[in-house]
PDB file of C-alpha atoms in Angstrom:
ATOM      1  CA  UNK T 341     -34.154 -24.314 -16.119  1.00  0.00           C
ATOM      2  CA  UNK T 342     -35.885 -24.984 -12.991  1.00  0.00           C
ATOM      3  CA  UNK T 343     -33.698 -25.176  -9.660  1.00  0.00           C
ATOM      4  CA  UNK T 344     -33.528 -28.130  -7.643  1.00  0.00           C
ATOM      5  CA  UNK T 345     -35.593 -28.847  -4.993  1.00  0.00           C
ATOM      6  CA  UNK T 346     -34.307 -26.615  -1.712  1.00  0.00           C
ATOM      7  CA  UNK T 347     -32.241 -28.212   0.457  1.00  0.00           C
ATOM      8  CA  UNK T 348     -30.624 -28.034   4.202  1.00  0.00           C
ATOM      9  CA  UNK T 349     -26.650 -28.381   4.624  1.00  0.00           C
ATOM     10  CA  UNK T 350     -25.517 -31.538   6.447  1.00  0.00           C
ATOM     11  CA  UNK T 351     -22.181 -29.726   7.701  1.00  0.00           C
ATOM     12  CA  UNK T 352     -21.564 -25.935   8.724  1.00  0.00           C
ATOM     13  CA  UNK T 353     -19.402 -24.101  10.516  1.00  0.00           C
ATOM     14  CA  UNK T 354     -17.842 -20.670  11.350  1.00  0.00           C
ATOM     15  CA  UNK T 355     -13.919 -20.485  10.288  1.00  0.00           C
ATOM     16  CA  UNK T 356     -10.968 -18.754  12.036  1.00  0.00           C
ATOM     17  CA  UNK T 357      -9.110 -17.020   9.216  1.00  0.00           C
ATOM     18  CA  UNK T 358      -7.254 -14.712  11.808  1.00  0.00           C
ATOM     19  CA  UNK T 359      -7.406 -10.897  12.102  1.00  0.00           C
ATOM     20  CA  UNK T 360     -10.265 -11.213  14.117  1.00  0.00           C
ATOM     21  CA  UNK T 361     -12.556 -12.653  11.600  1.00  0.00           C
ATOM     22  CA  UNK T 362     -14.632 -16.051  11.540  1.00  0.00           C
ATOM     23  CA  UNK T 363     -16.092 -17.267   7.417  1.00  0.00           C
ATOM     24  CA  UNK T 364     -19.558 -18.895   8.020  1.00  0.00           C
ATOM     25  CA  UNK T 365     -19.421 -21.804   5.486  1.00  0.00           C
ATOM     26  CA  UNK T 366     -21.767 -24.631   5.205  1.00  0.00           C
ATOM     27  CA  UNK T 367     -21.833 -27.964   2.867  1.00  0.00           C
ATOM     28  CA  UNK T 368     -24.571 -29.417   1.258  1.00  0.00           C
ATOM     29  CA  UNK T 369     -26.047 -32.491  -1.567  1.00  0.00           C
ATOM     30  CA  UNK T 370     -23.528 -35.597  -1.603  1.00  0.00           C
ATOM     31  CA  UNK T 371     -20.524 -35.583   1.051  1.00  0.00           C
ATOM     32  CA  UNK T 372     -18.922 -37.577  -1.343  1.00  0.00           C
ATOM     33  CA  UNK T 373     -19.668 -35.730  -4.692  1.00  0.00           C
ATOM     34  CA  UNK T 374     -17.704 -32.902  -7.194  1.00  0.00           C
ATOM     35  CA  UNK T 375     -16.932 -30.327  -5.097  1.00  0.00           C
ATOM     36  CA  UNK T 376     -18.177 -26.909  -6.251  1.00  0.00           C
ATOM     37  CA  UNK T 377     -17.786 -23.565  -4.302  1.00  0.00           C
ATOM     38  CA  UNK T 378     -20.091 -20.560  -4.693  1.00  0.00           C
ATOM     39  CA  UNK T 379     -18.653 -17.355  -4.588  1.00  0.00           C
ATOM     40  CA  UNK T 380     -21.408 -14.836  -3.791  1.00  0.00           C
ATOM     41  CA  UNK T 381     -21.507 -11.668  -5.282  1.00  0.00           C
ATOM     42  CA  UNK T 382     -21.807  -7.733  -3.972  1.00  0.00           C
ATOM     43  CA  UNK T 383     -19.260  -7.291  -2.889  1.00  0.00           C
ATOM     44  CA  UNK T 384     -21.417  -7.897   0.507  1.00  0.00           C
ATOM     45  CA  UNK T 385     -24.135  -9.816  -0.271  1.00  0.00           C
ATOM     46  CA  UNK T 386     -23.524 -13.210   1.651  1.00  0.00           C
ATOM     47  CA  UNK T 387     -24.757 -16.556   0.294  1.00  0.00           C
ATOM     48  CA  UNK T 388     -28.254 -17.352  -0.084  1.00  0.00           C
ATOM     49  CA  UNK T 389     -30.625 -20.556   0.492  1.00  0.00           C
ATOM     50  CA  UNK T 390     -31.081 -20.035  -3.476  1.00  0.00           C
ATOM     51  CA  UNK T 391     -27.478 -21.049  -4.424  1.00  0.00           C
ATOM     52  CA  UNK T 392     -27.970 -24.389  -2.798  1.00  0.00           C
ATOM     53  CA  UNK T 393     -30.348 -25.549  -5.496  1.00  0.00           C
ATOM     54  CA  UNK T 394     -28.226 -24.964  -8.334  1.00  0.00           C
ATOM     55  CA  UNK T 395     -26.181 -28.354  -8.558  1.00  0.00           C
ATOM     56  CA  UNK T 396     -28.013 -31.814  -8.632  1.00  0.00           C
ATOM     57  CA  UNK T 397     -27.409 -32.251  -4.551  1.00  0.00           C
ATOM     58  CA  UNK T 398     -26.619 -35.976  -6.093  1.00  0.00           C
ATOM     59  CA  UNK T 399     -23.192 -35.360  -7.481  1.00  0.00           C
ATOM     60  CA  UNK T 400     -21.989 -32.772  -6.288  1.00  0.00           C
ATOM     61  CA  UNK T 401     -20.436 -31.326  -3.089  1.00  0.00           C
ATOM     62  CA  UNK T 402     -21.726 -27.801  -2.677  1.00  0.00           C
ATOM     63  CA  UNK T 403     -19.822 -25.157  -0.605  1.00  0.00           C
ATOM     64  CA  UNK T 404     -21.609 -21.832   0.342  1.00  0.00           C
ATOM     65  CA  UNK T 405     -19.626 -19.555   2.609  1.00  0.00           C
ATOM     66  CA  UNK T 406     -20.392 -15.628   3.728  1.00  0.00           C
ATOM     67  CA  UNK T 407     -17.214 -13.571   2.520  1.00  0.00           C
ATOM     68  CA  UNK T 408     -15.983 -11.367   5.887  1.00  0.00           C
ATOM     69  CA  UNK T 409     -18.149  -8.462   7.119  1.00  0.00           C
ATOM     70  CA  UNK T 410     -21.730  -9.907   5.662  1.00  0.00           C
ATOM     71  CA  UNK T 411     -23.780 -12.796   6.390  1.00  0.00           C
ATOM     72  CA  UNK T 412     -23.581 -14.808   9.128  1.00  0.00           C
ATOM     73  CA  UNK T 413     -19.222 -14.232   9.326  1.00  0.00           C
ATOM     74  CA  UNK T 414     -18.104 -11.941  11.807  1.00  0.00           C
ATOM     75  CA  UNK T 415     -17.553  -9.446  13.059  1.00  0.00           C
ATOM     76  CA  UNK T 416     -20.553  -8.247  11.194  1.00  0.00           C
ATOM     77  CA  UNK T 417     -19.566  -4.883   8.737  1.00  0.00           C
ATOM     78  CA  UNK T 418     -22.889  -3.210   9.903  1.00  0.00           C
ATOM     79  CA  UNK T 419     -20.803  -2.456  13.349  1.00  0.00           C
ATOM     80  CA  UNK T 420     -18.460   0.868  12.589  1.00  0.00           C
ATOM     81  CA  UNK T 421     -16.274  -0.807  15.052  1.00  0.00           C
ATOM     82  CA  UNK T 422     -15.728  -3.461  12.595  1.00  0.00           C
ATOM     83  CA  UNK T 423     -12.012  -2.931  10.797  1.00  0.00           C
ATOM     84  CA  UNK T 424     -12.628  -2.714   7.220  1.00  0.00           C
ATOM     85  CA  UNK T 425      -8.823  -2.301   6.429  1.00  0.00           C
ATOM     86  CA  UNK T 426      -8.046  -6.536   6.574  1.00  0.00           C
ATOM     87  CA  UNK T 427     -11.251  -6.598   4.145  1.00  0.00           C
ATOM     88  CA  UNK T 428      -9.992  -6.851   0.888  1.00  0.00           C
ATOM     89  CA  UNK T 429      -9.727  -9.264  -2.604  1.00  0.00           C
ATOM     90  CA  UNK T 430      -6.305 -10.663  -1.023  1.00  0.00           C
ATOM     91  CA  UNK T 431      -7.991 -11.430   2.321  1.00  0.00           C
ATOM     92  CA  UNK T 432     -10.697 -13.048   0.662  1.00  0.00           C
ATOM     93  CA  UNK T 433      -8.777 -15.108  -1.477  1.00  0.00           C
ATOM     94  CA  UNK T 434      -6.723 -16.383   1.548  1.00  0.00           C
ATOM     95  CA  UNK T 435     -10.018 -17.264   3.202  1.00  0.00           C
ATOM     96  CA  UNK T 436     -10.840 -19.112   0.423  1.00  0.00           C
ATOM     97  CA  UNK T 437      -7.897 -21.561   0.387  1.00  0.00           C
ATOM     98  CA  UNK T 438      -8.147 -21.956   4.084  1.00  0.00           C
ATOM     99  CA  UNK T 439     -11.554 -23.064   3.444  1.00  0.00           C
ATOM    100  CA  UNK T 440     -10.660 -25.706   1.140  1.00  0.00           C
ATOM    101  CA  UNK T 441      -7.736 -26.888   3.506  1.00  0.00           C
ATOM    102  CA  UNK T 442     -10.547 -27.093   6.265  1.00  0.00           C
ATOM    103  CA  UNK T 443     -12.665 -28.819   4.583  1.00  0.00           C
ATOM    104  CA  UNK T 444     -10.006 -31.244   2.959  1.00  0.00           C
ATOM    105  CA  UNK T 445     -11.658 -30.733  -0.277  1.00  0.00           C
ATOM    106  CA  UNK T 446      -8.306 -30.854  -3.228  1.00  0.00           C
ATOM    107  CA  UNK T 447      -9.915 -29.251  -6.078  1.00  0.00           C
ATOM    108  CA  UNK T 448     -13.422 -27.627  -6.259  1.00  0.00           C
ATOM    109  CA  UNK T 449     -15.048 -25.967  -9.148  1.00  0.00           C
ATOM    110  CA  UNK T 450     -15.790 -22.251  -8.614  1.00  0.00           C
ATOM    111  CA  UNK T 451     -19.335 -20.797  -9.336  1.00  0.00           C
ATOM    112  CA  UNK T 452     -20.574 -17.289  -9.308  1.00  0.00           C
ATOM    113  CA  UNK T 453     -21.084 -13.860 -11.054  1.00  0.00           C
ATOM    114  CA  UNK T 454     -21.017 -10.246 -10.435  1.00  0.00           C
ATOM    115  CA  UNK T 455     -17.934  -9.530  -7.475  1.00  0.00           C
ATOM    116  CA  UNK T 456     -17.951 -13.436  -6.908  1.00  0.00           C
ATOM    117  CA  UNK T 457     -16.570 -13.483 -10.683  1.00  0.00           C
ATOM    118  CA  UNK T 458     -13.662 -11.243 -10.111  1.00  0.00           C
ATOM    119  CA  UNK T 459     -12.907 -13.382  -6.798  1.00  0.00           C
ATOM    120  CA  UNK T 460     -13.053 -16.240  -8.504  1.00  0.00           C
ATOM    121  CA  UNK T 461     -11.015 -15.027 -11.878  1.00  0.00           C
ATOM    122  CA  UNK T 462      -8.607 -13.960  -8.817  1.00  0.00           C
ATOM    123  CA  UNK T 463      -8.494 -17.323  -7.013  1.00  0.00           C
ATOM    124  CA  UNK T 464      -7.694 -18.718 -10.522  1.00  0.00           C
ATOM    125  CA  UNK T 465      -4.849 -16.878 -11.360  1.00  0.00           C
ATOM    126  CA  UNK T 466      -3.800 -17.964  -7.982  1.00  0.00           C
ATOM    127  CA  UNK T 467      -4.380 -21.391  -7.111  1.00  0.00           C
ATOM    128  CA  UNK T 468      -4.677 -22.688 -10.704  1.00  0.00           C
ATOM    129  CA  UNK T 469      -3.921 -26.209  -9.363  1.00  0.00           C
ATOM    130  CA  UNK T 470      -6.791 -26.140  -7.168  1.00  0.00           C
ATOM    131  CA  UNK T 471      -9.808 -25.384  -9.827  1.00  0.00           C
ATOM    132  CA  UNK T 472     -11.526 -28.111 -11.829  1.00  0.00           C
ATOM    133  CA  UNK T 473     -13.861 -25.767 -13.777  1.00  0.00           C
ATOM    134  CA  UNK T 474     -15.093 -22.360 -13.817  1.00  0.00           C
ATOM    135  CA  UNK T 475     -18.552 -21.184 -14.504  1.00  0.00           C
ATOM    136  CA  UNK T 476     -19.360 -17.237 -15.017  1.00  0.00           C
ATOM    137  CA  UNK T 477     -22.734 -15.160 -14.989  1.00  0.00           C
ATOM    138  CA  UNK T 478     -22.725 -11.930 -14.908  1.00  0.00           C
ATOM    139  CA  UNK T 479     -19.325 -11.450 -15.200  1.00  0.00           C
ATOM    140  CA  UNK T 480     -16.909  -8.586 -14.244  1.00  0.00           C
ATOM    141  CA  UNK T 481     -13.627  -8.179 -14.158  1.00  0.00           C
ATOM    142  CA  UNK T 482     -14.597  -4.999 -11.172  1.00  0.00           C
ATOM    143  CA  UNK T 483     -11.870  -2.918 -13.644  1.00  0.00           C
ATOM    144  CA  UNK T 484     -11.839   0.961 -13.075  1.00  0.00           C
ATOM    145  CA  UNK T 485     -13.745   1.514 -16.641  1.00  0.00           C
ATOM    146  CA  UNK T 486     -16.666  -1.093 -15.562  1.00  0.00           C
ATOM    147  CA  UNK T 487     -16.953   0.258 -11.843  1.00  0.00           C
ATOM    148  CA  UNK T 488     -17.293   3.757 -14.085  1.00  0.00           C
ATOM    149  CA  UNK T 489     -20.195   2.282 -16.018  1.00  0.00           C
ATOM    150  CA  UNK T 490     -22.147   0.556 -13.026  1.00  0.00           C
ATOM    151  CA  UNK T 491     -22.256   4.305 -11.510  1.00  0.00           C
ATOM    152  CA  UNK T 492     -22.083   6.690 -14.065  1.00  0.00           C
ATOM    153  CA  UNK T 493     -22.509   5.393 -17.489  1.00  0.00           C
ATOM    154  CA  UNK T 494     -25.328   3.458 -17.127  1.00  0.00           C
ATOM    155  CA  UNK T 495     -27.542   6.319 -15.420  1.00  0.00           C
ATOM    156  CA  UNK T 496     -28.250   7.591 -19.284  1.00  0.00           C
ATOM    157  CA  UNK T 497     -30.485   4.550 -18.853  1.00  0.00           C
ATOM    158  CA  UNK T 498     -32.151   6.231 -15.504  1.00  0.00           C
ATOM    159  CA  UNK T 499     -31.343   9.893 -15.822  1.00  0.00           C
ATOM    160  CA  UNK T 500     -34.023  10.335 -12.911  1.00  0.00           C
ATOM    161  CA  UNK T 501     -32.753   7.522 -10.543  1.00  0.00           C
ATOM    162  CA  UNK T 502     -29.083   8.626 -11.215  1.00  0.00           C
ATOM    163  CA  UNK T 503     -29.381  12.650 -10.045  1.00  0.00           C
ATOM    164  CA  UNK T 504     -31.089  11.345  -6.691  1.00  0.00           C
ATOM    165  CA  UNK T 505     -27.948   9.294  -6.655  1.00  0.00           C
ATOM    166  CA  UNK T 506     -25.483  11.702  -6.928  1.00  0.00           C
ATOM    167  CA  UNK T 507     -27.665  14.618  -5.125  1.00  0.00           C
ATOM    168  CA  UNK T 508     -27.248  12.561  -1.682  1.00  0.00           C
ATOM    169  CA  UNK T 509     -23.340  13.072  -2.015  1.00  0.00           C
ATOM    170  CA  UNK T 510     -23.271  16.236  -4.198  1.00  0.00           C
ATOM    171  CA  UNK T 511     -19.914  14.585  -5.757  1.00  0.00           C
ATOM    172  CA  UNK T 512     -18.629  13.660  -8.460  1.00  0.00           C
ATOM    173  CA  UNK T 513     -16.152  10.462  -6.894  1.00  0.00           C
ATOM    174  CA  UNK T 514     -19.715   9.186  -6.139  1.00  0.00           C
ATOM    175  CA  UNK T 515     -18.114   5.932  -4.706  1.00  0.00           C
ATOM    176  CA  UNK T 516     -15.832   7.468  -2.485  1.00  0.00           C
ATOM    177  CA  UNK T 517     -18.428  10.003  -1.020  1.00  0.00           C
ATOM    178  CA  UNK T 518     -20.910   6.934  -0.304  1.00  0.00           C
ATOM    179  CA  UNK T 519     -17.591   5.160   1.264  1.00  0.00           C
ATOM    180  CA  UNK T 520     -16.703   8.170   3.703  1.00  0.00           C
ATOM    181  CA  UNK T 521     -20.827   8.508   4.437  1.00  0.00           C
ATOM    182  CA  UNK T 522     -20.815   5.074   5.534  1.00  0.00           C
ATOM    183  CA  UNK T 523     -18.183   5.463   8.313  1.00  0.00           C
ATOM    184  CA  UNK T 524     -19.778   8.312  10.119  1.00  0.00           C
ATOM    185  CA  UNK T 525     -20.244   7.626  13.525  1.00  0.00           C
ATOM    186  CA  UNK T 526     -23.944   7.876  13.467  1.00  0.00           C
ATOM    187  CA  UNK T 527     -26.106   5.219  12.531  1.00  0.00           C
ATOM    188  CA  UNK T 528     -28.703   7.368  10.674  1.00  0.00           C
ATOM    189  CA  UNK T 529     -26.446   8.926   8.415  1.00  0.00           C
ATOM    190  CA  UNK T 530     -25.371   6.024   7.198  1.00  0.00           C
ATOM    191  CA  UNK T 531     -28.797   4.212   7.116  1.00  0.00           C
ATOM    192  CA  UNK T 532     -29.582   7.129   5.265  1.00  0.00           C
ATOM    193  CA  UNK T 533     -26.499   6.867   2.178  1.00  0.00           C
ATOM    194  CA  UNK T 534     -27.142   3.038   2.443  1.00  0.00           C
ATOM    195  CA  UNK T 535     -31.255   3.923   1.047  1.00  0.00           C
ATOM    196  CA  UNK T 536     -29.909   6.093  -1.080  1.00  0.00           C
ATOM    197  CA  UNK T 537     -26.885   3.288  -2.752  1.00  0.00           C
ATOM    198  CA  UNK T 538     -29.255   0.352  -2.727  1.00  0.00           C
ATOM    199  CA  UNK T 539     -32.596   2.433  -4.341  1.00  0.00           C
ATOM    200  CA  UNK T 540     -29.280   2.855  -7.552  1.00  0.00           C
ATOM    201  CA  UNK T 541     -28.441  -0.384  -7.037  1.00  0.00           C
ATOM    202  CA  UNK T 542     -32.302  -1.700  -7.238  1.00  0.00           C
ATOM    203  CA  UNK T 543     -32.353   0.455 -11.017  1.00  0.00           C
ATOM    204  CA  UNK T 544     -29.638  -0.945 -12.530  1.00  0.00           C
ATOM    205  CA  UNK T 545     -30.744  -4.299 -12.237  1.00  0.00           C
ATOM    206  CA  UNK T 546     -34.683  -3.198 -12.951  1.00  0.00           C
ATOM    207  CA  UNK T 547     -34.280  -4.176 -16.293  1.00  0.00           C
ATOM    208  CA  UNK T 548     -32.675  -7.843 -16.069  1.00  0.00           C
ATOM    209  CA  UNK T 549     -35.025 -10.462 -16.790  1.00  0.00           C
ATOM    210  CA  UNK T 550     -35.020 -11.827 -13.512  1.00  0.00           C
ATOM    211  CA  UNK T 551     -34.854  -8.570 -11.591  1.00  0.00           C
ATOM    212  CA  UNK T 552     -36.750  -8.423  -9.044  1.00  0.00           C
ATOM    213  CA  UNK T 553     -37.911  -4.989  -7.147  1.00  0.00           C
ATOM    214  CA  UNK T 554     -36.417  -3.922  -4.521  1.00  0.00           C
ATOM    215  CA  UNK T 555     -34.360  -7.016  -4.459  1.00  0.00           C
ATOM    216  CA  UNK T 556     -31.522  -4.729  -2.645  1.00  0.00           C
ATOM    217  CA  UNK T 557     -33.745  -2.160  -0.575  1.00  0.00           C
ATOM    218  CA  UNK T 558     -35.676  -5.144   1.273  1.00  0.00           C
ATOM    219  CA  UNK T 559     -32.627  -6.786   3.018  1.00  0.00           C
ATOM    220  CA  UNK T 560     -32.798  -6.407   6.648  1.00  0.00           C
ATOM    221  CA  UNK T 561     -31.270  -3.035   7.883  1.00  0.00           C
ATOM    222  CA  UNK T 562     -27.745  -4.984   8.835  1.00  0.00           C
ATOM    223  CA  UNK T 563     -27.158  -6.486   6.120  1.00  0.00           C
ATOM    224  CA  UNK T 564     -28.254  -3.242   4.203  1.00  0.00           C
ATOM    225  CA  UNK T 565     -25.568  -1.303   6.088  1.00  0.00           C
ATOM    226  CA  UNK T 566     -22.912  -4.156   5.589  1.00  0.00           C
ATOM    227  CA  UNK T 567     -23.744  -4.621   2.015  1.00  0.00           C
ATOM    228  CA  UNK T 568     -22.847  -1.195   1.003  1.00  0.00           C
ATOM    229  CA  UNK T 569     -20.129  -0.277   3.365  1.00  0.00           C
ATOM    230  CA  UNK T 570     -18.283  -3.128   2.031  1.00  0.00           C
ATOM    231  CA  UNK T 571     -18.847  -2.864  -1.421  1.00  0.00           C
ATOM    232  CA  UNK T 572     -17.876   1.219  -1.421  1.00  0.00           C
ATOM    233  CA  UNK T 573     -14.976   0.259   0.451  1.00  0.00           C
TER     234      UNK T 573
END
């Protein structure tokens, strides 16, 4: 199916949700229309102009907001100075329901795949009173044996692409070596294990039929650094 036509938000805003950190959000389509929530994915990628055009901006209400530490929230995850420990799934889900309350909305449905699937399978169990409908792509549940397959298992797919992976760290807790690498005080270092996560990340998804390449190793060098610092920690 063919998105809708691209569209500009008629509200946005950036959202106090305490420890420090402000949610960029931003409404779009029919101010008076089903209210729907996307719930980007990464963890880290922030929301793009592309998720805008995926309900008729005639009945619905869309909500796009920038989970803390990527995007256009701050403080931006790319700084080291930037206190990873009040990022988690409960924070998130927290920011979530203040961002309904803010934006007086009562029950939205909840839209995204990937992370944004396990947030929103989260949020559900939750705040089951506050969902109308759930849709799913590319779903995970982020469990221990999946997170196992995403960088392990699946590298019998891309035996080449997988040893570069795991040379960088020399480890076998590949996840946790990429996580320590990307709090090392200099910026180069982790610039470096950031190339090195996303070129993995840019395999995996090779295959897809709507991969694109490099659709991880051309983000801009913040958002780079913020994507996979949050999403090893």
């Amino acid at each position: 199916m063919e998105p809708y036509p691209p569209i500009e938000p008629f509200e946005h805003g950036l959202l106090d949700v305490g420890d420090g950190n402000r949610v960029y959000w931003e409404t779009c389509g029919n101010t008076h229309g089903k209210p729907a929530v996307v719930v980007h994915g990464g963890p880290g990628s922030g929301c793009g102009t592309g998720s805008r055009r995926y309900f008729d901006p005639e009945l619905y209400r869309v909500v796009l907001f920038d989970q803390r530490g990527c995007g256009r929230s701050t403080p931006h995850a790319s700084n080291p100075a930037t206190d990873m420990s009040v990022n988690t799934t409960e924070h998130l889900l927290s920011d979530m329901e203040l961002l309904r309350e803010h934006l007086g909305i009562k029950r939205w449905l909840l839209y995204g795949g990937s992370w944004g699937s396990t947030l929103i399978l989260a949020y559900a169990e939750r705040h089951p009173e506050r969902v109308s409908e759930i849709v799913l792509l590319g779903a995970t549940t982020s469990r221990r044996s999946e997170l196992d397959w995403l960088y392990r298992g699946v590298g019998r797919f891309f035996p080449d692409q997988w040893e570069r992976f795991r040379a960088f760290v020399d480890d076998d807790n590949l996840v946790a070596a990429y996580a320590h690498l990307m709090e090392h005080p200099d910026r180069d270092v982790r610039a470096r294990a950031a190339t090195e996560w996303l070129a993995w990340e840019d395999a995996v998804i090779s295959l897809e039929p709507n991969g694109q390449p490099n659709a991880y190793s051309d983000k801009l060098p913040d958002a780079q650094l913020a994507f996979v610092r949050i999403c090893t920690h």
